[in-house]
mmCIF file of C-alpha atoms in Angstrom:
data_model
loop_
_atom_site.group_PDB
_atom_site.id
_atom_site.type_symbol
_atom_site.label_atom_id
_atom_site.label_comp_id
_atom_site.label_asym_id
_atom_site.label_seq_id
_atom_site.Cartn_x
_atom_site.Cartn_y
_atom_site.Cartn_z
ATOM 1 C CA UNK A 29 -0.123 0.211 0.081
ATOM 2 C CA UNK A 30 1.583 3.347 -0.974
ATOM 3 C CA UNK A 31 1.176 6.699 1.093
ATOM 4 C CA UNK A 32 0.887 10.009 -0.694
ATOM 5 C CA UNK A 33 2.175 13.186 0.195
ATOM 6 C CA UNK A 34 -1.128 14.043 2.030
ATOM 7 C CA UNK A 35 -0.811 10.985 4.043
ATOM 8 C CA UNK A 36 -3.793 9.455 2.613
ATOM 9 C CA UNK A 37 -3.320 5.705 1.825
ATOM 10 C CA UNK A 38 -4.198 4.683 -1.552
ATOM 11 C CA UNK A 39 -5.151 0.876 -1.639
ATOM 12 C CA UNK A 40 -6.369 0.296 -5.231
ATOM 13 C CA UNK A 41 -6.482 2.907 -7.981
ATOM 14 C CA UNK A 42 -7.382 0.341 -10.846
ATOM 15 C CA UNK A 43 -10.080 0.892 -13.252
ATOM 16 C CA UNK A 44 -13.013 -1.240 -11.507
ATOM 17 C CA UNK A 45 -12.528 1.179 -8.171
ATOM 18 C CA UNK A 46 -12.487 4.452 -9.668
ATOM 19 C CA UNK A 47 -15.749 6.853 -9.897
ATOM 20 C CA UNK A 48 -17.616 6.367 -13.393
ATOM 21 C CA UNK A 49 -17.020 9.648 -15.410
ATOM 22 C CA UNK A 50 -19.534 12.098 -14.711
ATOM 23 C CA UNK A 51 -21.986 12.348 -17.533
ATOM 24 C CA UNK A 52 -22.198 16.249 -16.910
ATOM 25 C CA UNK A 53 -19.003 16.886 -18.378
ATOM 26 C CA UNK A 54 -18.513 18.133 -21.841
ATOM 27 C CA UNK A 55 -16.738 15.705 -24.457
ATOM 28 C CA UNK A 56 -17.652 17.931 -27.685
ATOM 29 C CA UNK A 57 -14.460 19.510 -28.339
ATOM 30 C CA UNK A 58 -15.917 22.709 -29.288
ATOM 31 C CA UNK A 59 -17.993 22.753 -25.612
ATOM 32 C CA UNK A 60 -14.263 22.113 -23.917
ATOM 33 C CA UNK A 61 -12.998 25.307 -25.595
ATOM 34 C CA UNK A 62 -15.801 27.626 -24.807
ATOM 35 C CA UNK A 63 -15.572 26.501 -21.103
ATOM 36 C CA UNK A 64 -11.729 26.762 -21.056
ATOM 37 C CA UNK A 65 -12.222 30.290 -22.809
ATOM 38 C CA UNK A 66 -14.912 31.379 -20.364
ATOM 39 C CA UNK A 67 -13.059 29.960 -17.430
ATOM 40 C CA UNK A 68 -10.059 31.832 -18.321
ATOM 41 C CA UNK A 69 -11.698 35.126 -18.751
ATOM 42 C CA UNK A 70 -13.116 34.490 -15.112
ATOM 43 C CA UNK A 71 -9.886 33.819 -13.696
ATOM 44 C CA UNK A 72 -8.603 37.270 -13.059
ATOM 45 C CA UNK A 73 -9.186 39.546 -10.050
ATOM 46 C CA UNK A 74 -10.165 42.438 -11.980
ATOM 47 C CA UNK A 75 -12.648 40.666 -14.291
ATOM 48 C CA UNK A 76 -14.258 38.834 -10.997
ATOM 49 C CA UNK A 77 -14.637 42.675 -9.742
ATOM 50 C CA UNK A 78 -16.011 43.864 -12.863
ATOM 51 C CA UNK A 79 -18.797 41.091 -13.215
ATOM 52 C CA UNK A 80 -19.574 41.521 -9.360
ATOM 53 C CA UNK A 81 -20.038 45.349 -9.525
ATOM 54 C CA UNK A 82 -22.307 44.800 -12.758
ATOM 55 C CA UNK A 83 -24.206 42.420 -10.718
ATOM 56 C CA UNK A 84 -24.688 44.863 -7.803
ATOM 57 C CA UNK A 85 -25.612 47.687 -10.274
ATOM 58 C CA UNK A 86 -29.330 48.573 -9.493
ATOM 59 C CA UNK A 87 -30.202 48.252 -13.195
ATOM 60 C CA UNK A 88 -27.682 45.137 -13.616
ATOM 61 C CA UNK A 89 -25.618 47.062 -16.113
ATOM 62 C CA UNK A 90 -22.985 49.555 -16.042
ATOM 63 C CA UNK A 91 -21.223 52.071 -18.177
ATOM 64 C CA UNK A 92 -17.684 51.750 -18.813
ATOM 65 C CA UNK A 93 -17.095 55.201 -17.363
ATOM 66 C CA UNK A 94 -18.645 53.862 -14.206
ATOM 67 C CA UNK A 95 -16.399 50.974 -14.124
ATOM 68 C CA UNK A 96 -13.484 52.898 -14.404
ATOM 69 C CA UNK A 97 -14.200 54.991 -11.453
ATOM 70 C CA UNK A 98 -15.071 52.230 -9.397
ATOM 71 C CA UNK A 99 -12.129 50.190 -10.164
ATOM 72 C CA UNK A 100 -9.932 53.123 -10.353
ATOM 73 C CA UNK A 101 -8.278 51.817 -13.521
ATOM 74 C CA UNK A 102 -7.576 53.589 -16.771
ATOM 75 C CA UNK A 103 -10.445 53.262 -19.474
ATOM 76 C CA UNK A 104 -8.360 51.408 -21.914
ATOM 77 C CA UNK A 105 -7.306 48.920 -19.160
ATOM 78 C CA UNK A 106 -11.162 48.358 -18.252
ATOM 79 C CA UNK A 107 -12.078 48.166 -21.916
ATOM 80 C CA UNK A 108 -9.838 45.665 -22.503
ATOM 81 C CA UNK A 109 -11.120 43.288 -19.451
ATOM 82 C CA UNK A 110 -14.683 44.098 -20.992
ATOM 83 C CA UNK A 111 -13.683 42.844 -24.258
ATOM 84 C CA UNK A 112 -12.371 39.899 -22.620
ATOM 85 C CA UNK A 113 -15.427 38.929 -20.774
ATOM 86 C CA UNK A 114 -17.669 39.879 -24.057
ATOM 87 C CA UNK A 115 -15.873 37.667 -26.186
ATOM 88 C CA UNK A 116 -15.851 34.953 -23.840
ATOM 89 C CA UNK A 117 -19.746 35.473 -24.094
ATOM 90 C CA UNK A 118 -20.201 36.257 -20.466
ATOM 91 C CA UNK A 119 -21.214 39.766 -20.679
ATOM 92 C CA UNK A 120 -23.498 41.602 -23.238
ATOM 93 C CA UNK A 121 -22.378 45.019 -24.693
ATOM 94 C CA UNK A 122 -24.689 47.785 -25.761
ATOM 95 C CA UNK A 123 -23.266 50.865 -27.391
ATOM 96 C CA UNK A 124 -25.581 54.071 -26.406
ATOM 97 C CA UNK A 125 -24.059 57.048 -27.956
ATOM 98 C CA UNK A 126 -20.610 57.488 -26.736
ATOM 99 C CA UNK A 127 -20.795 55.104 -24.137
ATOM 100 C CA UNK A 128 -20.924 51.139 -24.025
ATOM 101 C CA UNK A 129 -23.113 49.768 -21.652
ATOM 102 C CA UNK A 130 -22.416 46.085 -20.235
ATOM 103 C CA UNK A 131 -24.598 43.890 -18.603
ATOM 104 C CA UNK A 132 -24.452 39.898 -17.343
ATOM 105 C CA UNK A 133 -25.305 37.125 -19.617
ATOM 106 C CA UNK A 134 -27.053 35.291 -16.959
ATOM 107 C CA UNK A 135 -27.541 32.319 -19.302
ATOM 108 C CA UNK A 136 -24.118 32.035 -20.277
ATOM 109 C CA UNK A 137 -23.115 31.828 -16.624
ATOM 110 C CA UNK A 138 -25.809 28.996 -15.726
ATOM 111 C CA UNK A 139 -24.625 27.167 -18.664
ATOM 112 C CA UNK A 140 -20.898 27.711 -17.551
ATOM 113 C CA UNK A 141 -21.688 26.589 -14.074
ATOM 114 C CA UNK A 142 -23.656 23.587 -15.594
ATOM 115 C CA UNK A 143 -20.978 22.214 -17.519
ATOM 116 C CA UNK A 144 -17.989 23.173 -15.255
ATOM 117 C CA UNK A 145 -19.984 21.921 -11.915
ATOM 118 C CA UNK A 146 -22.326 19.630 -13.044
ATOM 119 C CA UNK A 147 -23.360 18.125 -9.423
ATOM 120 C CA UNK A 148 -23.752 21.413 -8.206
ATOM 121 C CA UNK A 149 -26.937 21.623 -10.110
ATOM 122 C CA UNK A 150 -28.512 18.426 -8.845
ATOM 123 C CA UNK A 151 -28.495 19.916 -5.196
ATOM 124 C CA UNK A 152 -25.210 17.886 -4.624
ATOM 125 C CA UNK A 153 -22.968 20.087 -2.470
ATOM 126 C CA UNK A 154 -20.677 22.310 -4.330
#
């Protein structure tokens, strides 16, 4: 019997003792690529703050100018982060005159959660 670094003994790691593959995990290459792009987009502190600020906005949307003030970042920096989130399909962009307004695409976040964490959908612990 081997003992890994964590001190938890491994008795048998043969295929017959492994858990079956979860049916909720994406196997389609395109789905996996989309999931990877979306998770990479969310894996940044500033982008997480942007999504949080938009979520907390009373109207559920914010202008680039609102985000630059809240984040204390230059407009080009905020725009670059917004472009990444929008390209990943996580934000919706609407041009109104000079300014672009952004809102969360809740359908995309639900789908991301469904594919990335399938057990969390059926009430299992997250």
